[in-house]
XYZ file of C-alpha atoms in Angstrom:
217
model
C 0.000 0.000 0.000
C 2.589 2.180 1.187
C 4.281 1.263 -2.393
C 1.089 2.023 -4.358
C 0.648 5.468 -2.903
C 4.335 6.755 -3.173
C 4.059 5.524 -6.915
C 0.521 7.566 -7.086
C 2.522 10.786 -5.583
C 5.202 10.498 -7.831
C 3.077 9.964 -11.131
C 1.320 12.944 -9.798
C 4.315 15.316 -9.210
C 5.492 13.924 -13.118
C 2.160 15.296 -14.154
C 2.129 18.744 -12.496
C 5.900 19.529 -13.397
C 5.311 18.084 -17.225
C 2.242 20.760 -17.345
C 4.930 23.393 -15.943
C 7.493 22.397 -18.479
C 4.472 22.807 -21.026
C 3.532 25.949 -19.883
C 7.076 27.311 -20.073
C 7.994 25.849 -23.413
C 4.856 27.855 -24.923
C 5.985 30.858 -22.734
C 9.417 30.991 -24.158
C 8.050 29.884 -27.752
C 5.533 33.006 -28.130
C 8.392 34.967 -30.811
C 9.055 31.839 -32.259
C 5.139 30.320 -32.434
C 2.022 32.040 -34.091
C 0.857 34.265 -31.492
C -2.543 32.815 -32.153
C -1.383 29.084 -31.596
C 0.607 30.353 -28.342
C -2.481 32.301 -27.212
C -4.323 29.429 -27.546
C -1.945 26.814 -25.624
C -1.292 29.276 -22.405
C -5.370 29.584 -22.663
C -5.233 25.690 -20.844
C -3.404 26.938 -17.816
C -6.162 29.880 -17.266
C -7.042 28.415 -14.576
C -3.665 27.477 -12.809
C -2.624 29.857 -9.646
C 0.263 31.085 -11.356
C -1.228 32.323 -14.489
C -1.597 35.639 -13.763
C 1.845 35.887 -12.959
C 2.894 34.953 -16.293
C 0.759 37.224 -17.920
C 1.991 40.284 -15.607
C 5.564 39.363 -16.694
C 4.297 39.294 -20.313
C 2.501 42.704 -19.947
C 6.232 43.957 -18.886
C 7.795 42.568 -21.606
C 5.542 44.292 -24.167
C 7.006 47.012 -23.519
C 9.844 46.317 -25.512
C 7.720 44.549 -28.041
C 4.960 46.047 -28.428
C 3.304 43.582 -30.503
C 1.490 42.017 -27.643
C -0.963 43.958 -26.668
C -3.666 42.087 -28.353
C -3.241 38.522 -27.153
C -2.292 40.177 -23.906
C -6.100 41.396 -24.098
C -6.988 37.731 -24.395
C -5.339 35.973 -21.660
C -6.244 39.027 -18.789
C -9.417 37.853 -19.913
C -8.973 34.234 -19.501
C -7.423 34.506 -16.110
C -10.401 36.252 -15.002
C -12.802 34.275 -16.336
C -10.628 31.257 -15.088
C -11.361 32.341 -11.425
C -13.385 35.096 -10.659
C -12.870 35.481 -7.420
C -9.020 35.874 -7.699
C -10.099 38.791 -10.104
C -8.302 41.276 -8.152
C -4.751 39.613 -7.845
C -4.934 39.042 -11.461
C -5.217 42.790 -12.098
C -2.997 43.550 -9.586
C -0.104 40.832 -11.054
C -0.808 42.721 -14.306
C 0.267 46.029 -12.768
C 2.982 44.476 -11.027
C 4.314 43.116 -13.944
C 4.214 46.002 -16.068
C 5.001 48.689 -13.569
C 8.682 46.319 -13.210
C 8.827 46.485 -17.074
C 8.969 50.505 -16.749
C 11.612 50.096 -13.855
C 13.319 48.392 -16.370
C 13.128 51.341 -18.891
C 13.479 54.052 -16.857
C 17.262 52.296 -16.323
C 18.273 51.952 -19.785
C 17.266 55.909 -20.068
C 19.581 56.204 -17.248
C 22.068 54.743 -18.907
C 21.647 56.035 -22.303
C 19.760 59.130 -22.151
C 15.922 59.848 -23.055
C 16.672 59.583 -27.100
C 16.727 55.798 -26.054
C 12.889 55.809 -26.444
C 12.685 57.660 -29.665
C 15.674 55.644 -30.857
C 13.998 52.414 -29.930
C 10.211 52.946 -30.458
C 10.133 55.727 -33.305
C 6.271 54.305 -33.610
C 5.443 55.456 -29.872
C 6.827 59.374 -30.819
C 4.211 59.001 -33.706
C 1.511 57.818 -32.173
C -1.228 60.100 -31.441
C -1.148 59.676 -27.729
C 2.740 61.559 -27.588
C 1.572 64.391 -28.126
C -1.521 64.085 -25.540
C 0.551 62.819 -23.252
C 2.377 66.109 -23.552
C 0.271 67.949 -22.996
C -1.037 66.335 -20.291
C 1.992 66.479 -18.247
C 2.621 70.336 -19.255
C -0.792 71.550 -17.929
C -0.869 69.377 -14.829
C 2.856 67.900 -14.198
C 3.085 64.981 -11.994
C -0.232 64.947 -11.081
C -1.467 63.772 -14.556
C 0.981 60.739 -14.088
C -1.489 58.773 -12.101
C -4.600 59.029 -14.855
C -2.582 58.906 -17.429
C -1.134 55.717 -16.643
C -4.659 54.466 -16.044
C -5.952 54.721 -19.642
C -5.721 52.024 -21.965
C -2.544 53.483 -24.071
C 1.074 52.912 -23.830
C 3.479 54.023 -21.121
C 6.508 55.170 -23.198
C 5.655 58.809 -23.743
C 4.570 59.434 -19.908
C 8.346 57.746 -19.319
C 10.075 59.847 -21.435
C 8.415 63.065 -19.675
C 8.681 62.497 -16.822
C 12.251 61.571 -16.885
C 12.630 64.611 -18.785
C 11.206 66.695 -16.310
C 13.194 65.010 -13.080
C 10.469 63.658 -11.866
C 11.553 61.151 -8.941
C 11.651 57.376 -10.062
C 9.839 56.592 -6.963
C 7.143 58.652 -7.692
C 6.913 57.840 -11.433
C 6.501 54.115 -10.933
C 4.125 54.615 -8.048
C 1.879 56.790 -10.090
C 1.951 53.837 -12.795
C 1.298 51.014 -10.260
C -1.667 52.499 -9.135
C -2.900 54.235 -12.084
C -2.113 50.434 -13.864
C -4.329 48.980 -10.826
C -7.300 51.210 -11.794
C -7.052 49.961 -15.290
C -6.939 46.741 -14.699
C -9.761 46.383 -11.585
C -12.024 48.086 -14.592
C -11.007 45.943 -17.240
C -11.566 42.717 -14.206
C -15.466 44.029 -13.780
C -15.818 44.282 -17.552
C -14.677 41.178 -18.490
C -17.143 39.698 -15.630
C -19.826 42.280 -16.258
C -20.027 44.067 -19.425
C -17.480 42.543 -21.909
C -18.805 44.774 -25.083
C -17.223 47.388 -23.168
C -13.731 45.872 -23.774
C -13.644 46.982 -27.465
C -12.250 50.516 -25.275
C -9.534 48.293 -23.884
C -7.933 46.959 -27.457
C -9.939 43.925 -27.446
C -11.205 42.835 -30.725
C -14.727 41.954 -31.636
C -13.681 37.859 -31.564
C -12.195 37.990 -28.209
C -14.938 39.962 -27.146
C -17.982 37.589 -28.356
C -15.530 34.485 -26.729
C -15.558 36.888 -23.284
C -19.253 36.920 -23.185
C -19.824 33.057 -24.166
C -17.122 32.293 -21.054
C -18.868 34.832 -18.991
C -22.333 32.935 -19.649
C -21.626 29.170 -18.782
């Protein structure tokens, strides 16, 4: 008996750290993969504990990618739907993860100056929300830090201002934890609530019809 049951555990600890290894593999195989078929496989972990981990870490690494944002859209969505209850440490990973991915950035302007931004994401200084961004932090100055980081656009432009106007790291990254936690507590309620309303959030009109059929069972 005692024989049976330590072969049970073992199969069973085999199992869990083969669906790690899984989970991983896809992780590290999202460049190389479709991000459609990678969306898809992290989809069967939704439900695991540490799945909003991994996409908090993703959100920080779309910072330097910025081609995520999308199936990013999809798998806050999944975790949430996953577990509802755990809806607020799943926004709260999120801003976690992406308020390290500007800690992060705000070194490698450190190291090599606020061009690094422009010099790295010329699309960001083109995108509409540079300039409103601006403008945002001229007429109000750190105070617009905070909403700004909680509307659904990226982060790069309120990082380049702010480092170009000396404002404090500490009080940078606060403002974009908690303005980050906002966003992400709304998008949580949405997804459980009122999922059209995610088109505001990036989400396309697929992932948003798949939101409301998960939100229904």
């Amino acid at each position: 008996a005692v024989l049976q049951c330590a072969g049970t555990h073992v199969r069973v600890r085999v199992a869990v750290e083969a669906s790690n290894f899984e989970a991983c593999a896809l992780i590290f195989g999202f460049a190389a993969m479709g991000w459609k078929d990678s969306v898809a496989g992290l989809k069967r972990f939704a439900a695991a504990p540490w799945f909003p981990v991994i996409v908090g870490a993703l959100s920080g690494l779309n910072l330097f990618t910025l081609i995520l944002s999308g199936p990013l859209v999809v798998l806050f969505c999944s975790a949430v739907l996953a577990n509802r209850k755990r809806w607020f440490w799943t926004a709260l990973a999120n801003a976690v993860g992406t308020t390290a991915g500007c800690f992060l950035m705000v070194l490698l302007i450190e190291q090599r100056g606020t061009d690094f931004i422009k010099d790295s994401f010329p699309t960001t200084f083109k995108s509409k929300w540079w300039s409103w961004t601006e403008g945002m932090m001229q007429d109000y100055g750190s105070l617009a830090a905070i909403p700004v980081s909680g509307m659904p656009i990226i982060l790069h432009p309120l990082i380049f201002f702010a480092k170009l106007s000396n404002m404090s790291n500490a009080m940078l990254l606060g403002s974009i934890f908690v303005g980050r936690v906002a966003k992400y507590c709304l998008m949580s309620q949405l997804v459980l609530c009122a999922p059209s309303a995610l088109r505001f959030f990036g989400a396309s009109q697929a992932t948003i019809e798949e939101v409301s059929k998960q939100k229904d069972k």
